Amino acid sequence: MTGDHTTSGEPRPDGGATGADDVALDPWGSSSVSDYEKLFEEFGIEEFDELLPDVPNPHYLMRRGVIFGHRDYRPVLEAMRNDEPFAVLSGFMPTGDPHIGHKLVFDEIIWHQQQGGDAYALIADLEAHAARGLSWAEIDEHSRSYLLSLLALGFDLEEGTLYRQSENRELQDLAFELGAQANFSEFASIYGFDGETDASHIQSVVTQMADICYPQLEEPKPTVIPVGPDQDPHIRLARDLAGRMRYFGVTTAYASFEADPAELEVIAAAYDAREEYAEDPDLPRCVEAAEWLAAEGTDDETTASAIETLENAGMEPLRPRTRFLDRRATDEAFEGLIDAIDGEKRVFEEHIDAFELTRGEAEELAREVELEYGGYGFLPPSSIYHRFMTGLTGGKMSSSIPASHISLLDDPEDGYQKVKSATTGGRETAEKQRELGGKADECPVYELYAYLLAGDDDEFAKLVYDECVGGERLCGDCKEQAAQLMKSFLEDHQEKREEVEELLEAAEIELESPRR
Ligand code: TRP
Ligand code: SF4
């Protein structure tokens, strides 16, 4: 099983799938992950659990480990806690009916909105048309349905923003700008695009990059994108592109040369030890630091290259400074930055060294100047990742296998039946179940409780789990209870969908595409 990083006996459902091969993240492939651990090790997704104690009123999907990973979510939390602006955005490809998997993302958007975030939900109609070949009529029908469910679940239209990619001119302009920062080889290596890939598909990726940066168009702010891990390649590219749009880079330096972060660490240590070797500790020389490092005798590669760099700099003094690199700044912006830097500074062709600014102050200043001179000043977007639900028939949940998933539009009676017919983690016989307990961790029905049916009630989720693994709960009754809950959830949700219809009609989003 894949939930091995689980601590204590907390109910922690996981994807259920075992037998991991290589994990590949493909935004247009199958939505399943065989081994979540690999996402941490191979892709550098960070564990959500480590942040959990710092989340104010965490959502139950966070508490139950359904939201298992993130990239750089801390700035969003900070903003949330300090009542500063932040945003949440996610997008939906209108390829079918919304189902209980989409509900996870709807809930994530709504929760962030309730925590004070600017909330955005978009319809990825360009992507659905380009990558999945749906007609505009189909897209319109599905889009409306996604939006009804989103509103029915509590999205606040007054405070939030809805748009469809095809109708958002500002978005297209931003996509165009971002597209100028990436080239085809990059797409080929990230997405496996090749000579057969059509240009609209590429354009839909660039559009998604713009979606992800869109909440920051007015002003830069921490922004979280809740998605499944299959979307992580998009997140990584968007983080890169947001960085490439910046006017200035900010780094730390010790002399005129550039060094990578590892070398900088070695050089910083040498600087800190200057009393030990410098003839004048107020003015340690690069070559003195090089000699001292050599005498210390650490002979790893980083130290060796740091020594070489320092030797080459010779008698140049070693002195910490923050450095602004000119990346994409206009001449006016570069001049503007020079003026804006307080205290001692030195101006070079393509960079400026400042001696009286901390790194943090420098980053803030770089962003301010960039904004003043017409740049975006993007912060790298953050993400959170949720687990994929296991299909009710075992295996993955797939929209092409109706019995494997529950659509939010399913007739409540059908929903009831699907749960009743679901695969379980139960034993062959009731006796065995009483003796050994059920395998809740591998049970799609338990997943339904944890992801949806238990709602905010942790005690109930835990009760089901404990009773199951303790052998007190038998699958027949357990499924009956789940099926009833599912039925009332669907009834209730569908009633709410009807109630919000007028709201949706009045919303600013275009419900009918002029395209054919
Ligand atoms: N590509 C996403 C999907 O396959 C949809 C999407 C479009 C999206 N733009 C987005 C998701 C921006 C998150 C953020 O469903
Ligand atoms: Fe799944 Fe319930 Fe059976 Fe446990 S008792 S295996 S949770 S259906």
Coordinates of C-alpha atoms and ligand atoms in Angstrom, one line a residue:
M1 CA 0.0 0.0 0.0
T2 CA 1.0 3.5 -0.6
G3 CA 0.2 5.3 2.6
D4 CA 3.3 4.2 4.5
H5 CA 4.2 7.7 5.6
T6 CA 1.0 7.6 7.7
T7 CA 1.6 8.2 11.4
S8 CA -0.5 6.7 14.1
G9 CA -3.8 4.9 13.4
E10 CA -5.5 7.9 11.8
P11 CA -7.8 7.0 8.9
R12 CA -5.7 7.8 5.9
P13 CA -7.2 6.6 2.7
D14 CA -4.9 6.5 -0.3
G15 CA -5.2 5.8 -4.0
G16 CA -5.4 2.1 -3.2
A17 CA -3.5 1.1 -6.2
T18 CA -0.4 -1.1 -5.7
G19 CA 2.3 -2.5 -7.9
A20 CA 4.2 0.7 -8.8
D21 CA 6.0 0.9 -12.1
D22 CA 7.5 4.1 -13.1
V23 CA 5.4 7.1 -12.2
A24 CA 4.9 9.4 -15.1
L25 CA 2.9 12.6 -14.8
D26 CA 0.9 13.2 -18.0
P27 CA -1.7 16.0 -18.0
W28 CA -3.5 14.3 -20.9
G29 CA -3.0 10.7 -19.8
S30 CA -4.6 8.5 -17.2
S31 CA -5.5 10.1 -13.9
S32 CA -3.9 7.6 -11.6
V33 CA -0.8 7.4 -9.6
S34 CA 0.6 4.1 -8.5
D35 CA 3.0 5.4 -5.9
Y36 CA 2.6 8.7 -4.2
E37 CA 6.0 8.4 -2.4
K38 CA 7.7 8.7 -5.8
L39 CA 6.1 12.1 -6.4
F40 CA 8.1 13.4 -3.4
E41 CA 11.4 11.6 -4.4
E42 CA 11.4 12.0 -8.1
F43 CA 9.5 15.2 -8.7
G44 CA 10.2 17.2 -5.6
I45 CA 6.6 17.7 -4.6
E46 CA 6.6 18.5 -0.9
E47 CA 4.6 16.7 1.7
F48 CA 1.5 18.5 2.8
D49 CA 1.6 16.9 6.3
E50 CA 4.6 19.1 7.2
L51 CA 2.5 22.2 6.7
L52 CA -0.7 20.9 8.3
P53 CA 0.0 22.3 11.8
D54 CA 0.3 25.8 10.3
V55 CA -2.9 25.8 8.4
P56 CA -5.7 27.8 10.0
N57 CA -8.9 25.6 10.2
P58 CA -7.6 23.0 7.7
H59 CA -10.2 21.5 5.4
Y60 CA -11.0 17.9 6.1
L61 CA -9.4 16.9 2.8
M62 CA -6.2 18.3 4.3
R63 CA -6.7 16.6 7.7
R64 CA -7.3 13.3 6.1
G65 CA -4.3 13.3 3.8
V66 CA -6.4 13.5 0.6
I67 CA -4.5 16.7 -0.1
F68 CA -1.1 15.1 0.2
G69 CA 1.4 17.3 -1.5
H70 CA 2.2 20.9 -2.5
R71 CA 4.7 23.2 -4.1
D72 CA 5.6 26.3 -2.2
Y73 CA 2.3 26.6 -0.4
R74 CA 3.9 28.5 2.5
P75 CA 3.5 32.0 1.1
V76 CA -0.2 31.3 0.6
L77 CA -0.5 30.3 4.3
E78 CA 1.5 33.3 5.4
A79 CA -0.9 35.6 3.5
M80 CA -3.9 33.7 4.9
R81 CA -2.7 34.1 8.4
N82 CA -1.7 37.7 8.1
D83 CA -4.8 38.8 6.3
E84 CA -2.9 39.7 3.2
P85 CA -4.1 39.2 -0.3
F86 CA -3.9 35.8 -1.9
A87 CA -5.7 33.9 -4.6
V88 CA -6.8 30.5 -5.6
L89 CA -7.5 29.3 -9.1
S90 CA -8.2 26.1 -10.8
G91 CA -9.6 25.1 -14.2
F92 CA -11.9 22.5 -15.6
M93 CA -11.9 20.8 -18.9
P94 CA -15.6 20.4 -19.8
T95 CA -15.3 17.0 -21.3
G96 CA -18.2 15.2 -19.5
D97 CA -20.4 15.5 -16.5
P98 CA -18.8 16.8 -13.3
H99 CA -18.2 13.9 -10.9
I100 CA -17.1 13.4 -7.3
G101 CA -13.5 13.8 -8.3
H102 CA -14.2 17.3 -9.5
K103 CA -16.0 18.0 -6.3
L104 CA -12.6 17.8 -4.5
V105 CA -11.3 20.7 -6.5
F106 CA -14.5 22.7 -6.2
D107 CA -14.3 22.3 -2.4
E108 CA -10.7 23.3 -2.4
I109 CA -11.4 26.5 -4.3
I110 CA -14.4 27.3 -2.1
W111 CA -12.4 26.7 1.1
H112 CA -9.7 29.1 0.0
Q113 CA -12.3 31.6 -0.8
Q114 CA -13.8 31.3 2.6
Q115 CA -10.4 31.8 4.1
G116 CA -10.3 35.2 2.4
G117 CA -8.7 34.4 -0.9
D118 CA -9.7 35.8 -4.3
A119 CA -11.2 32.8 -6.0
Y120 CA -11.1 32.0 -9.7
A121 CA -12.6 29.1 -11.6
L122 CA -12.2 28.8 -15.3
I123 CA -13.5 26.6 -18.0
A124 CA -10.7 25.2 -20.1
D125 CA -12.8 25.2 -23.3
L126 CA -9.8 25.9 -25.6
E127 CA -8.0 22.9 -24.1
A128 CA -11.1 20.7 -24.4
H129 CA -11.5 21.7 -28.1
A130 CA -7.8 21.4 -28.9
A131 CA -6.7 18.4 -26.9
R132 CA -9.9 16.4 -26.7
G133 CA -11.6 17.5 -29.9
L134 CA -15.0 18.4 -28.3
S135 CA -17.4 20.5 -30.2
W136 CA -18.4 23.9 -29.0
A137 CA -22.0 22.7 -28.3
E138 CA -20.8 19.9 -26.1
I139 CA -18.4 22.2 -24.4
D140 CA -21.2 24.7 -23.6
E141 CA -23.4 22.0 -22.1
H142 CA -20.7 20.6 -19.9
S143 CA -19.5 24.0 -18.8
R144 CA -22.8 25.0 -17.6
S145 CA -23.1 21.8 -15.6
Y146 CA -19.6 22.3 -13.9
L147 CA -20.5 25.8 -13.0
L148 CA -23.8 24.8 -11.5
S149 CA -22.1 22.3 -9.2
L150 CA -19.5 24.8 -8.2
L151 CA -22.1 27.3 -7.2
A152 CA -24.2 24.7 -5.5
L153 CA -21.3 23.7 -3.4
G154 CA -20.9 27.3 -2.2
F155 CA -18.7 29.3 -4.5
D156 CA -19.4 32.9 -3.8
L157 CA -20.1 34.6 -7.2
E158 CA -20.0 38.1 -5.8
E159 CA -16.5 37.7 -4.5
G160 CA -15.2 35.3 -7.0
T161 CA -14.4 35.3 -10.7
L162 CA -15.5 32.8 -13.4
Y163 CA -14.3 32.8 -17.0
R164 CA -13.9 30.7 -20.0
Q165 CA -10.5 30.7 -21.7
S166 CA -12.0 31.4 -25.2
E167 CA -13.7 34.6 -24.1
N168 CA -11.0 36.2 -22.0
R169 CA -9.0 38.6 -24.1
E170 CA -6.7 39.7 -21.3
L171 CA -5.9 36.1 -20.7
Q172 CA -5.0 35.6 -24.4
D173 CA -2.7 38.6 -24.3
L174 CA -1.0 37.3 -21.2
A175 CA -0.7 33.9 -22.9
F176 CA 1.0 35.5 -25.8
E177 CA 3.6 37.2 -23.6
L178 CA 4.3 34.1 -21.6
G179 CA 4.6 32.1 -24.8
A180 CA 7.5 34.3 -25.9
Q181 CA 9.4 32.9 -22.9
A182 CA 9.2 29.3 -23.9
N183 CA 10.2 27.4 -27.0
F184 CA 9.2 24.2 -28.7
S185 CA 12.0 22.0 -27.5
E186 CA 11.0 22.7 -24.0
F187 CA 7.4 21.6 -24.7
A188 CA 8.8 18.6 -26.4
S189 CA 10.8 17.6 -23.4
I190 CA 8.1 18.4 -20.8
Y191 CA 5.0 17.1 -22.6
G192 CA 6.4 14.8 -25.2
F193 CA 5.2 17.0 -28.0
D194 CA 6.6 16.2 -31.4
G195 CA 6.1 17.1 -35.1
E196 CA 2.6 15.7 -35.0
T197 CA 1.4 17.9 -32.2
D198 CA -1.0 20.5 -33.5
A199 CA -0.5 24.2 -32.9
S200 CA -3.7 24.6 -31.0
H201 CA -2.7 22.1 -28.5
I202 CA 0.5 24.0 -27.9
Q203 CA -1.6 27.2 -27.6
S204 CA -3.8 25.6 -25.0
V205 CA -0.8 24.9 -22.9
V206 CA 0.4 28.5 -23.2
T207 CA -3.2 29.5 -22.2
Q208 CA -3.0 27.4 -19.1
M209 CA 0.2 29.1 -18.2
A210 CA -1.7 32.4 -18.4
D211 CA -4.6 30.9 -16.4
I212 CA -2.1 30.1 -13.6
C213 CA -0.7 33.7 -13.6
Y214 CA -4.0 35.4 -14.2
P215 CA -4.9 36.2 -10.5
Q216 CA -1.7 38.2 -10.3
L217 CA -2.4 40.5 -13.3
E218 CA -3.6 43.4 -11.1
E219 CA -1.0 42.9 -8.5
P220 CA 1.4 40.1 -7.5
K221 CA 0.1 37.9 -4.8
P222 CA 0.6 34.4 -3.5
T223 CA -1.7 32.1 -5.6
V224 CA -2.5 28.5 -5.1
I225 CA -3.6 26.2 -7.8
P226 CA -5.4 23.1 -6.5
V227 CA -5.0 20.2 -9.0
G228 CA -4.3 16.5 -9.3
P229 CA -0.6 15.6 -9.5
D230 CA -1.0 14.9 -13.3
Q231 CA -1.0 18.7 -13.7
D232 CA 2.3 19.1 -12.0
P233 CA 4.3 19.5 -15.2
H234 CA 2.1 22.5 -16.0
I235 CA 2.8 23.9 -12.5
R236 CA 6.5 23.6 -12.8
L237 CA 6.5 25.2 -16.2
A238 CA 4.3 28.1 -15.0
R239 CA 6.7 28.6 -12.1
D240 CA 9.6 28.8 -14.5
L241 CA 7.8 31.2 -16.9
A242 CA 6.6 33.4 -14.1
G243 CA 10.3 33.8 -13.1
R244 CA 11.4 34.4 -16.7
M245 CA 9.0 37.3 -17.0
R246 CA 10.7 39.1 -14.1
Y247 CA 12.8 42.2 -15.0
F248 CA 15.5 41.6 -12.4
G249 CA 17.1 38.7 -10.7
V250 CA 18.3 39.1 -7.1
T251 CA 21.3 37.2 -5.9
T252 CA 24.0 37.4 -3.2
A253 CA 27.6 38.0 -4.2
Y254 CA 30.9 38.5 -2.5
A255 CA 32.9 40.2 -5.2
S256 CA 32.5 40.9 -8.9
F257 CA 32.2 37.3 -9.9
E258 CA 29.0 35.2 -9.9
A259 CA 28.9 31.9 -8.1
D260 CA 26.3 29.2 -7.7
P261 CA 24.5 28.7 -4.4
A262 CA 26.7 25.8 -3.3
E263 CA 29.9 27.8 -4.0
L264 CA 28.4 30.8 -2.3
E265 CA 28.0 28.8 0.9
V266 CA 31.7 28.0 0.9
I267 CA 32.6 31.6 0.1
A268 CA 30.3 32.8 2.9
A269 CA 32.0 30.5 5.4
A270 CA 35.4 31.9 4.3
Y271 CA 34.1 35.4 4.6
D272 CA 32.9 34.7 8.1
A273 CA 36.3 33.3 9.1
R274 CA 38.2 36.4 7.8
E275 CA 39.6 37.3 11.3
E276 CA 41.6 34.1 11.0
Y277 CA 43.5 34.9 7.9
A278 CA 43.1 38.4 6.6
E279 CA 45.9 40.9 7.0
D280 CA 43.2 43.5 7.4
P281 CA 39.9 41.8 8.5
D282 CA 38.0 44.9 7.4
L283 CA 39.3 44.2 3.9
P284 CA 39.8 40.5 3.4
R285 CA 41.1 39.7 -0.1
C286 CA 39.8 37.0 -2.4
V287 CA 43.2 35.4 -2.7
E288 CA 43.6 35.3 1.1
A289 CA 40.3 33.5 1.4
A290 CA 41.4 31.0 -1.3
E291 CA 44.6 30.2 0.5
W292 CA 42.7 29.7 3.8
L293 CA 40.2 27.4 2.2
A294 CA 43.0 25.4 0.5
A295 CA 44.7 25.1 3.9
E296 CA 41.5 23.8 5.5
G297 CA 41.9 20.8 3.2
T298 CA 38.3 20.1 2.3
D299 CA 38.7 18.7 -1.1
D300 CA 35.2 18.4 -2.6
E301 CA 34.4 19.7 -6.0
T302 CA 32.4 22.8 -4.8
T303 CA 35.3 23.9 -2.5
A304 CA 37.8 23.4 -5.4
S305 CA 35.8 25.6 -7.8
A306 CA 35.2 28.2 -5.1
I307 CA 38.9 28.3 -4.5
E308 CA 39.6 28.7 -8.2
T309 CA 37.1 31.5 -8.5
L310 CA 38.6 33.3 -5.5
E311 CA 42.1 32.9 -6.8
N312 CA 41.1 34.4 -10.1
A313 CA 39.7 37.4 -8.3
G314 CA 43.1 38.0 -6.7
M315 CA 43.4 41.1 -4.6
E316 CA 39.7 42.1 -5.0
P317 CA 38.2 42.6 -1.6
L318 CA 35.7 40.1 -0.4
R319 CA 32.6 41.9 0.7
P320 CA 29.0 40.7 0.9
R321 CA 26.4 42.5 -1.2
T322 CA 23.1 41.9 -2.9
R323 CA 23.1 41.9 -6.7
F324 CA 20.4 42.9 -9.1
L325 CA 20.8 41.3 -12.4
D326 CA 19.2 42.9 -15.4
R327 CA 17.1 40.1 -17.0
R328 CA 14.3 41.6 -19.0
A329 CA 14.3 45.2 -17.8
T330 CA 13.8 48.1 -20.1
D331 CA 16.5 50.8 -20.0
E332 CA 14.1 53.0 -18.1
A333 CA 13.4 50.4 -15.5
F334 CA 17.2 49.7 -15.1
E335 CA 17.8 53.4 -14.6
G336 CA 14.8 53.5 -12.2
L337 CA 16.2 50.8 -10.1
I338 CA 19.6 52.5 -9.9
D339 CA 17.8 55.6 -8.5
A340 CA 15.7 53.6 -6.1
I341 CA 18.6 51.8 -4.4
D342 CA 19.5 53.5 -1.1
G343 CA 23.0 53.6 0.3
E344 CA 26.2 52.5 -1.3
K345 CA 25.9 50.9 -4.7
R346 CA 27.9 50.0 -7.8
V347 CA 26.5 50.0 -11.3
F348 CA 27.8 47.7 -14.0
E349 CA 26.7 47.0 -17.5
E350 CA 24.1 44.4 -16.6
H351 CA 24.0 44.4 -12.9
I352 CA 23.9 46.6 -9.8
D353 CA 25.6 45.7 -6.5
A354 CA 24.0 47.1 -3.4
F355 CA 25.8 47.1 -0.1
E356 CA 23.2 48.2 2.3
L357 CA 20.2 46.1 1.4
T358 CA 19.3 42.7 2.8
R359 CA 18.3 40.1 0.3
G360 CA 14.6 40.4 1.3
E361 CA 14.6 44.2 0.9
A362 CA 16.3 43.9 -2.4
E363 CA 13.7 41.4 -3.7
E364 CA 10.9 43.7 -2.6
L365 CA 12.6 46.7 -4.3
A366 CA 13.1 44.8 -7.5
R367 CA 9.4 43.9 -7.6
E368 CA 8.3 47.5 -6.8
V369 CA 10.5 49.0 -9.6
E370 CA 9.4 46.3 -12.0
L371 CA 5.7 47.1 -11.3
E372 CA 6.3 50.8 -11.6
Y373 CA 7.8 50.4 -15.0
G374 CA 5.1 48.2 -16.5
G375 CA 6.2 44.7 -15.5
Y376 CA 4.1 42.0 -13.8
G377 CA 6.3 41.2 -10.9
F378 CA 4.9 37.7 -10.7
L379 CA 5.4 35.6 -7.6
P380 CA 6.0 31.9 -8.5
P381 CA 2.5 30.3 -8.3
S382 CA 2.0 27.6 -5.6
S383 CA 0.1 24.4 -5.9
I384 CA -1.6 21.7 -3.7
Y385 CA -2.2 18.1 -4.9
H386 CA -5.0 15.8 -4.0
R387 CA -5.1 12.0 -4.4
F388 CA -7.1 10.4 -7.1
M389 CA -10.1 8.4 -6.0
T390 CA -10.1 4.7 -6.6
G391 CA -12.9 3.6 -9.0
L392 CA -15.9 1.9 -7.3
T393 CA -15.2 -1.1 -9.4
G394 CA -11.5 -1.2 -8.3
G395 CA -8.8 0.2 -10.5
K396 CA -9.0 3.8 -11.5
M397 CA -12.0 6.0 -11.5
S398 CA -12.7 6.7 -15.2
S399 CA -15.5 8.7 -16.8
S400 CA -15.6 6.1 -19.6
I401 CA -16.7 3.4 -17.1
P402 CA -20.0 4.7 -15.6
A403 CA -20.0 2.1 -12.7
S404 CA -16.5 3.2 -11.6
H405 CA -17.5 6.7 -10.7
I406 CA -20.4 8.8 -9.5
S407 CA -21.4 11.8 -11.5
L408 CA -22.9 14.7 -9.6
L409 CA -25.8 14.4 -12.0
D410 CA -26.4 10.7 -11.4
D411 CA -30.0 9.9 -10.4
P412 CA -29.8 9.5 -6.6
E413 CA -31.1 6.0 -6.9
D414 CA -28.4 5.1 -9.4
G415 CA -25.8 6.6 -7.0
Y416 CA -27.2 4.4 -4.3
Q417 CA -27.0 1.3 -6.5
K418 CA -23.4 2.1 -7.6
V419 CA -22.3 2.2 -4.0
K420 CA -24.1 -1.0 -3.2
S421 CA -22.3 -2.8 -6.1
A422 CA -18.9 -1.3 -5.3
T423 CA -15.8 -3.4 -4.6
T424 CA -14.7 -3.4 -1.0
G425 CA -11.7 -4.1 1.1
G426 CA -13.7 -6.8 2.9
R427 CA -12.8 -10.5 3.6
E428 CA -14.3 -13.4 1.9
T429 CA -16.6 -14.3 4.7
A430 CA -18.2 -12.5 7.6
E431 CA -16.3 -14.7 10.1
K432 CA -13.0 -13.8 8.6
Q433 CA -14.0 -10.1 8.6
R434 CA -14.8 -10.3 12.3
E435 CA -11.5 -12.1 13.0
L436 CA -9.1 -10.1 10.8
G437 CA -11.0 -6.9 10.2
G438 CA -11.6 -5.3 6.8
K439 CA -8.9 -3.5 4.8
A440 CA -10.2 0.0 4.9
D441 CA -7.1 1.3 3.4
E442 CA -7.8 -0.6 0.2
C443 CA -11.5 0.0 0.2
P444 CA -13.2 2.3 -2.4
V445 CA -16.2 2.5 -0.1
Y446 CA -14.1 3.7 2.8
E447 CA -12.6 6.3 0.4
L448 CA -16.1 7.6 -0.3
Y449 CA -16.6 8.1 3.4
A450 CA -13.3 9.9 3.8
Y451 CA -13.4 12.0 0.7
L452 CA -17.0 12.9 0.7
L453 CA -19.6 11.2 2.8
A454 CA -18.2 11.9 6.3
G455 CA -18.0 15.6 5.4
D456 CA -16.4 17.6 8.1
D457 CA -17.1 14.9 10.7
D458 CA -13.7 13.4 11.5
E459 CA -15.1 11.4 14.4
F460 CA -17.5 9.6 12.1
A461 CA -14.7 8.9 9.5
K462 CA -12.6 7.5 12.2
L463 CA -15.4 5.4 13.6
V464 CA -16.0 3.8 10.2
Y465 CA -12.3 3.2 9.9
D466 CA -11.8 1.7 13.3
E467 CA -14.9 -0.4 13.2
C468 CA -13.8 -1.7 9.8
V469 CA -10.3 -2.7 10.7
G470 CA -11.4 -3.9 14.1
G471 CA -13.8 -6.3 12.5
E472 CA -17.0 -4.8 14.0
R473 CA -18.2 -3.5 10.7
L474 CA -19.4 -5.8 7.9
C475 CA -19.4 -4.7 4.3
G476 CA -23.1 -5.2 3.7
D477 CA -24.2 -2.8 6.4
C478 CA -21.3 -0.5 5.7
K479 CA -22.2 -0.2 2.0
E480 CA -25.9 0.3 2.9
Q481 CA -25.0 3.2 5.1
A482 CA -22.7 4.7 2.5
A483 CA -25.2 4.2 -0.3
Q484 CA -27.9 6.0 1.8
L485 CA -25.5 8.9 2.4
M486 CA -24.6 9.1 -1.2
K487 CA -28.2 9.1 -2.2
S488 CA -29.0 12.0 0.1
F489 CA -25.9 13.9 -0.9
L490 CA -27.0 13.6 -4.6
E491 CA -30.5 14.6 -3.8
D492 CA -29.4 17.6 -1.9
H493 CA -26.7 18.6 -4.4
Q494 CA -29.1 18.4 -7.3
E495 CA -31.7 20.5 -5.5
K496 CA -29.1 23.1 -4.9
R497 CA -28.0 23.0 -8.5
E498 CA -31.6 24.0 -9.4
E499 CA -31.6 26.8 -6.9
V500 CA -28.4 28.4 -8.3
E501 CA -29.5 28.4 -11.9
E502 CA -30.7 32.0 -11.8
L503 CA -27.5 33.0 -10.2
L504 CA -25.5 31.5 -13.0
E505 CA -27.6 33.1 -15.7
A506 CA -26.9 36.5 -14.0
A507 CA -23.2 35.7 -13.8
E508 CA -20.7 37.5 -16.0
I509 CA -19.4 34.3 -17.7
E510 CA -20.5 33.6 -21.2
L511 CA -22.6 30.4 -21.2
E512 CA -22.9 30.1 -25.0
S513 CA -19.9 30.2 -27.2
P514 CA -20.3 32.2 -30.4
R515 CA -18.0 29.7 -32.0
R516 CA -19.2 26.8 -34.1
Ligands
TRP1 N1 -5.5 21.2 -17.8 C1 -6.5 21.2 -16.8 C2 -7.2 19.8 -16.9 O1 -6.8 19.0 -17.6 C3 -7.5 22.3 -16.9 C4 -6.9 23.6 -16.6 C5 -6.8 24.6 -17.6 C6 -6.3 24.1 -15.4 N2 -6.2 25.7 -17.0 C7 -5.9 25.5 -15.7 C8 -6.1 23.6 -14.2 C9 -5.3 26.2 -14.7 C10 -5.5 24.4 -13.2 C11 -5.1 25.7 -13.5 O2 -8.3 19.6 -16.3
SF4_2 FE1 -14.9 -1.2 3.2 FE2 -16.9 -0.8 4.9 FE3 -16.2 -3.3 4.1 FE4 -14.5 -1.9 5.7 S1 -16.6 -2.6 6.2 S2 -14.0 -3.0 3.9 S3 -14.9 0.2 4.9 S4 -17.1 -1.7 2.9

